[in-house]
């Protein structure tokens, strides 16, 4: 063989081998994606001397405390039955936290004395929900909490003395208040009331004055108070009144009149506001376009973000906690391929110290980019979403997993999603659709989803899949659909009414019957029932529509393999109805695998159950995505 020809062939072979090597992607273990974070939920003590965090001990989340002066770390709790659920520091170096005792539907609240690590059990309440509203710098032994102890349907406000355990009623809910807003001193001066359709913002000048309505709106309009401005009785709020996109505004409390628009984006709703309680100022607003956006309202805070960003280029940054003097800040950083890290930043010295990675076993370089996409629905409405293409894969004729989000009034955003990255690592393109009704895109887009569950909302998902096929990205014979909650409903609806489109479906805590979903609503959610009737459907006046879309009535239409997961203690699930649904599918010879887990709610808290679930999902997809319809 002539030398030149031999050299050419060798080069070609090397090129092919290199191409094959480039396509090879290491299969990351399931446990690396879904294990409980090694350290998470970092918080600073108000005096800035300690940093606390949650860390698993025998599969349960417990509190650990680090002394910032000495570096010494201590395990502060050692629960092996149920994880610490929520925790917060008080101004006298105690930590308040709760546990959800799932087996008996009981909530417990404790205090932890940081100096001695002694625990005190403050409250044991069966079938009660509670949340801490405020801690008080002037009276550090007392916290303000809301709970539905007196009436399951209504959250009253109490003052709880952490030293004595005394629980005193502060404000009795008249029966229509859905949210309380404490001021910087812990006093409740603003509240939101609802009759199920119309909402009112209530205001009182002081603790002795009666509440009076200052703003009234239909639920399609939104006014959410943030905090008082610090001068006079004006307060900041997120509002979409007389505008399509939610803006940060300033409102005069006495009259409810909007004084001024502080900041608005013409592209998306303002979703979050950073507010300093110590300095009583708004610092920045954030919103989501294709990727997260921020606008700074304070130059001092903007300078801090710029300094930290220069040390961590390419990362999204958020301040998640701060000490009372705001000299120490905890930042959380992330990307679409990085689960995130916590850092301590000291403003006086410009010192940045890594506290922990959320998941140090994950190498971002091995993961896949989340790409913003958009397409036109069949009626011309622009729909946005995200497409994640596996590393090393050609962008054509791919196996695709469609992932409708839970909600429907929520959205997908550009960030790290363990499920998305797990599926992409297994060679699936992952498609997420922010269908009409999704939040963040303005009032008109959200309202376009009303009464369209199972209708135009599902059409948007279908149109997105067809767009992927037309682009040559999706192999039309290898498409699966996977969702939780409302996303689980969308998955079941898809395989019922578009059986030719999907090979199989994976459903977590899926919604199967809108009649029982609306009838069995927990007492504390009843104020939202009439609103839900307008957004989804009324069981009396829209019975035909709800029957037409509820999967429980369409077992005859489902043919493809199903994998279903459900927690037995999920308060929104009708387990006997789900069991019957599965039995009916099996009777019709539908290949269905069903996992019902005791002592789990909607989301599986047990690491063992979680890892088992995703291992099952991996095997299920691997088996069924090989089949050509």
PDB file of C-alpha atoms in Angstrom, residues 255-361:
ATOM      1  CA  UNK A 255     -55.507  54.804  51.259  1.00  0.00           C
ATOM      2  CA  UNK A 256     -54.135  51.870  49.254  1.00  0.00           C
ATOM      3  CA  UNK A 257     -53.150  54.238  46.460  1.00  0.00           C
ATOM      4  CA  UNK A 258     -50.060  53.431  44.430  1.00  0.00           C
ATOM      5  CA  UNK A 259     -47.525  56.165  45.066  1.00  0.00           C
ATOM      6  CA  UNK A 260     -44.971  55.154  42.460  1.00  0.00           C
ATOM      7  CA  UNK A 261     -43.570  52.324  40.384  1.00  0.00           C
ATOM      8  CA  UNK A 262     -40.159  51.424  41.804  1.00  0.00           C
ATOM      9  CA  UNK A 263     -39.122  49.000  39.059  1.00  0.00           C
ATOM     10  CA  UNK A 264     -40.702  46.993  36.249  1.00  0.00           C
ATOM     11  CA  UNK A 265     -39.505  44.837  33.375  1.00  0.00           C
ATOM     12  CA  UNK A 266     -41.366  44.906  30.081  1.00  0.00           C
ATOM     13  CA  UNK A 267     -40.366  41.280  29.427  1.00  0.00           C
ATOM     14  CA  UNK A 268     -41.422  39.384  32.554  1.00  0.00           C
ATOM     15  CA  UNK A 269     -42.994  39.581  36.004  1.00  0.00           C
ATOM     16  CA  UNK A 270     -40.816  40.682  38.893  1.00  0.00           C
ATOM     17  CA  UNK A 271     -40.739  37.484  40.941  1.00  0.00           C
ATOM     18  CA  UNK A 272     -38.669  38.317  43.999  1.00  0.00           C
ATOM     19  CA  UNK A 273     -37.474  41.276  46.041  1.00  0.00           C
ATOM     20  CA  UNK A 274     -34.482  41.365  48.391  1.00  0.00           C
ATOM     21  CA  UNK A 275     -35.267  43.472  51.457  1.00  0.00           C
ATOM     22  CA  UNK A 276     -32.984  44.311  54.394  1.00  0.00           C
ATOM     23  CA  UNK A 277     -34.929  44.269  57.667  1.00  0.00           C
ATOM     24  CA  UNK A 278     -32.012  45.833  59.543  1.00  0.00           C
ATOM     25  CA  UNK A 279     -31.644  48.756  57.142  1.00  0.00           C
ATOM     26  CA  UNK A 280     -35.277  48.763  56.032  1.00  0.00           C
ATOM     27  CA  UNK A 281     -34.545  49.084  52.356  1.00  0.00           C
ATOM     28  CA  UNK A 282     -35.202  47.178  49.153  1.00  0.00           C
ATOM     29  CA  UNK A 283     -31.912  46.125  47.606  1.00  0.00           C
ATOM     30  CA  UNK A 284     -32.701  44.374  44.349  1.00  0.00           C
ATOM     31  CA  UNK A 285     -35.441  42.788  42.282  1.00  0.00           C
ATOM     32  CA  UNK A 286     -35.164  39.608  40.243  1.00  0.00           C
ATOM     33  CA  UNK A 287     -37.139  37.983  37.461  1.00  0.00           C
ATOM     34  CA  UNK A 288     -36.808  35.167  34.942  1.00  0.00           C
ATOM     35  CA  UNK A 289     -36.507  35.620  31.224  1.00  0.00           C
ATOM     36  CA  UNK A 290     -34.671  32.875  29.350  1.00  0.00           C
ATOM     37  CA  UNK A 291     -32.175  33.107  32.213  1.00  0.00           C
ATOM     38  CA  UNK A 292     -32.345  34.800  35.650  1.00  0.00           C
ATOM     39  CA  UNK A 293     -32.139  38.600  35.735  1.00  0.00           C
ATOM     40  CA  UNK A 294     -31.481  41.130  38.505  1.00  0.00           C
ATOM     41  CA  UNK A 295     -31.758  44.892  38.852  1.00  0.00           C
ATOM     42  CA  UNK A 296     -30.061  46.569  41.821  1.00  0.00           C
ATOM     43  CA  UNK A 297     -31.813  49.312  43.768  1.00  0.00           C
ATOM     44  CA  UNK A 298     -28.930  49.937  46.155  1.00  0.00           C
ATOM     45  CA  UNK A 299     -25.384  50.767  45.034  1.00  0.00           C
ATOM     46  CA  UNK A 300     -23.769  49.304  48.167  1.00  0.00           C
ATOM     47  CA  UNK A 301     -25.379  45.909  47.579  1.00  0.00           C
ATOM     48  CA  UNK A 302     -24.615  46.071  43.865  1.00  0.00           C
ATOM     49  CA  UNK A 303     -20.934  46.595  44.702  1.00  0.00           C
ATOM     50  CA  UNK A 304     -20.972  43.533  46.983  1.00  0.00           C
ATOM     51  CA  UNK A 305     -22.503  41.384  44.250  1.00  0.00           C
ATOM     52  CA  UNK A 306     -19.904  42.625  41.764  1.00  0.00           C
ATOM     53  CA  UNK A 307     -17.039  41.762  44.116  1.00  0.00           C
ATOM     54  CA  UNK A 308     -18.342  38.249  44.777  1.00  0.00           C
ATOM     55  CA  UNK A 309     -19.202  37.712  41.116  1.00  0.00           C
ATOM     56  CA  UNK A 310     -15.639  38.596  40.118  1.00  0.00           C
ATOM     57  CA  UNK A 311     -14.414  35.802  42.402  1.00  0.00           C
ATOM     58  CA  UNK A 312     -16.996  33.317  41.076  1.00  0.00           C
ATOM     59  CA  UNK A 313     -17.395  34.158  37.373  1.00  0.00           C
ATOM     60  CA  UNK A 314     -20.121  32.430  35.421  1.00  0.00           C
ATOM     61  CA  UNK A 315     -22.275  31.692  38.476  1.00  0.00           C
ATOM     62  CA  UNK A 316     -25.693  32.966  39.469  1.00  0.00           C
ATOM     63  CA  UNK A 317     -25.540  34.511  42.970  1.00  0.00           C
ATOM     64  CA  UNK A 318     -28.111  35.038  45.706  1.00  0.00           C
ATOM     65  CA  UNK A 319     -27.747  36.260  49.285  1.00  0.00           C
ATOM     66  CA  UNK A 320     -29.636  33.708  51.403  1.00  0.00           C
ATOM     67  CA  UNK A 321     -28.801  34.954  54.912  1.00  0.00           C
ATOM     68  CA  UNK A 322     -26.958  37.688  56.805  1.00  0.00           C
ATOM     69  CA  UNK A 323     -26.050  38.645  60.368  1.00  0.00           C
ATOM     70  CA  UNK A 324     -27.692  41.583  62.144  1.00  0.00           C
ATOM     71  CA  UNK A 325     -24.920  44.026  61.246  1.00  0.00           C
ATOM     72  CA  UNK A 326     -24.841  42.729  57.665  1.00  0.00           C
ATOM     73  CA  UNK A 327     -21.088  42.347  57.854  1.00  0.00           C
ATOM     74  CA  UNK A 328     -21.308  38.636  57.111  1.00  0.00           C
ATOM     75  CA  UNK A 329     -23.392  37.285  54.247  1.00  0.00           C
ATOM     76  CA  UNK A 330     -24.119  33.786  53.015  1.00  0.00           C
ATOM     77  CA  UNK A 331     -24.244  33.475  49.227  1.00  0.00           C
ATOM     78  CA  UNK A 332     -25.689  30.564  47.313  1.00  0.00           C
ATOM     79  CA  UNK A 333     -24.276  30.091  43.804  1.00  0.00           C
ATOM     80  CA  UNK A 334     -25.421  27.824  40.982  1.00  0.00           C
ATOM     81  CA  UNK A 335     -25.608  27.239  37.236  1.00  0.00           C
ATOM     82  CA  UNK A 336     -27.701  24.945  35.057  1.00  0.00           C
ATOM     83  CA  UNK A 337     -24.981  22.305  35.456  1.00  0.00           C
ATOM     84  CA  UNK A 338     -23.886  22.991  39.017  1.00  0.00           C
ATOM     85  CA  UNK A 339     -26.125  21.968  41.969  1.00  0.00           C
ATOM     86  CA  UNK A 340     -24.767  24.914  43.882  1.00  0.00           C
ATOM     87  CA  UNK A 341     -22.393  25.979  46.627  1.00  0.00           C
ATOM     88  CA  UNK A 342     -22.606  28.055  49.796  1.00  0.00           C
ATOM     89  CA  UNK A 343     -20.059  30.790  50.548  1.00  0.00           C
ATOM     90  CA  UNK A 344     -19.468  33.078  53.502  1.00  0.00           C
ATOM     91  CA  UNK A 345     -18.590  36.626  52.483  1.00  0.00           C
ATOM     92  CA  UNK A 346     -17.190  39.107  55.019  1.00  0.00           C
ATOM     93  CA  UNK A 347     -17.763  42.659  53.827  1.00  0.00           C
ATOM     94  CA  UNK A 348     -15.109  44.328  56.015  1.00  0.00           C
ATOM     95  CA  UNK A 349     -12.265  42.192  54.686  1.00  0.00           C
ATOM     96  CA  UNK A 350     -13.668  41.232  51.262  1.00  0.00           C
ATOM     97  CA  UNK A 351     -13.004  37.622  52.279  1.00  0.00           C
ATOM     98  CA  UNK A 352     -14.913  34.821  50.539  1.00  0.00           C
ATOM     99  CA  UNK A 353     -14.886  31.344  52.108  1.00  0.00           C
ATOM    100  CA  UNK A 354     -16.541  28.267  50.651  1.00  0.00           C
ATOM    101  CA  UNK A 355     -18.792  26.608  53.226  1.00  0.00           C
ATOM    102  CA  UNK A 356     -19.903  23.587  51.203  1.00  0.00           C
ATOM    103  CA  UNK A 357     -20.948  22.235  47.845  1.00  0.00           C
ATOM    104  CA  UNK A 358     -24.519  20.981  47.685  1.00  0.00           C
ATOM    105  CA  UNK A 359     -23.346  17.871  45.896  1.00  0.00           C
ATOM    106  CA  UNK A 360     -19.547  17.558  45.656  1.00  0.00           C
ATOM    107  CA  UNK A 361     -19.862  14.278  43.737  1.00  0.00           C
TER     108      UNK A 361
END
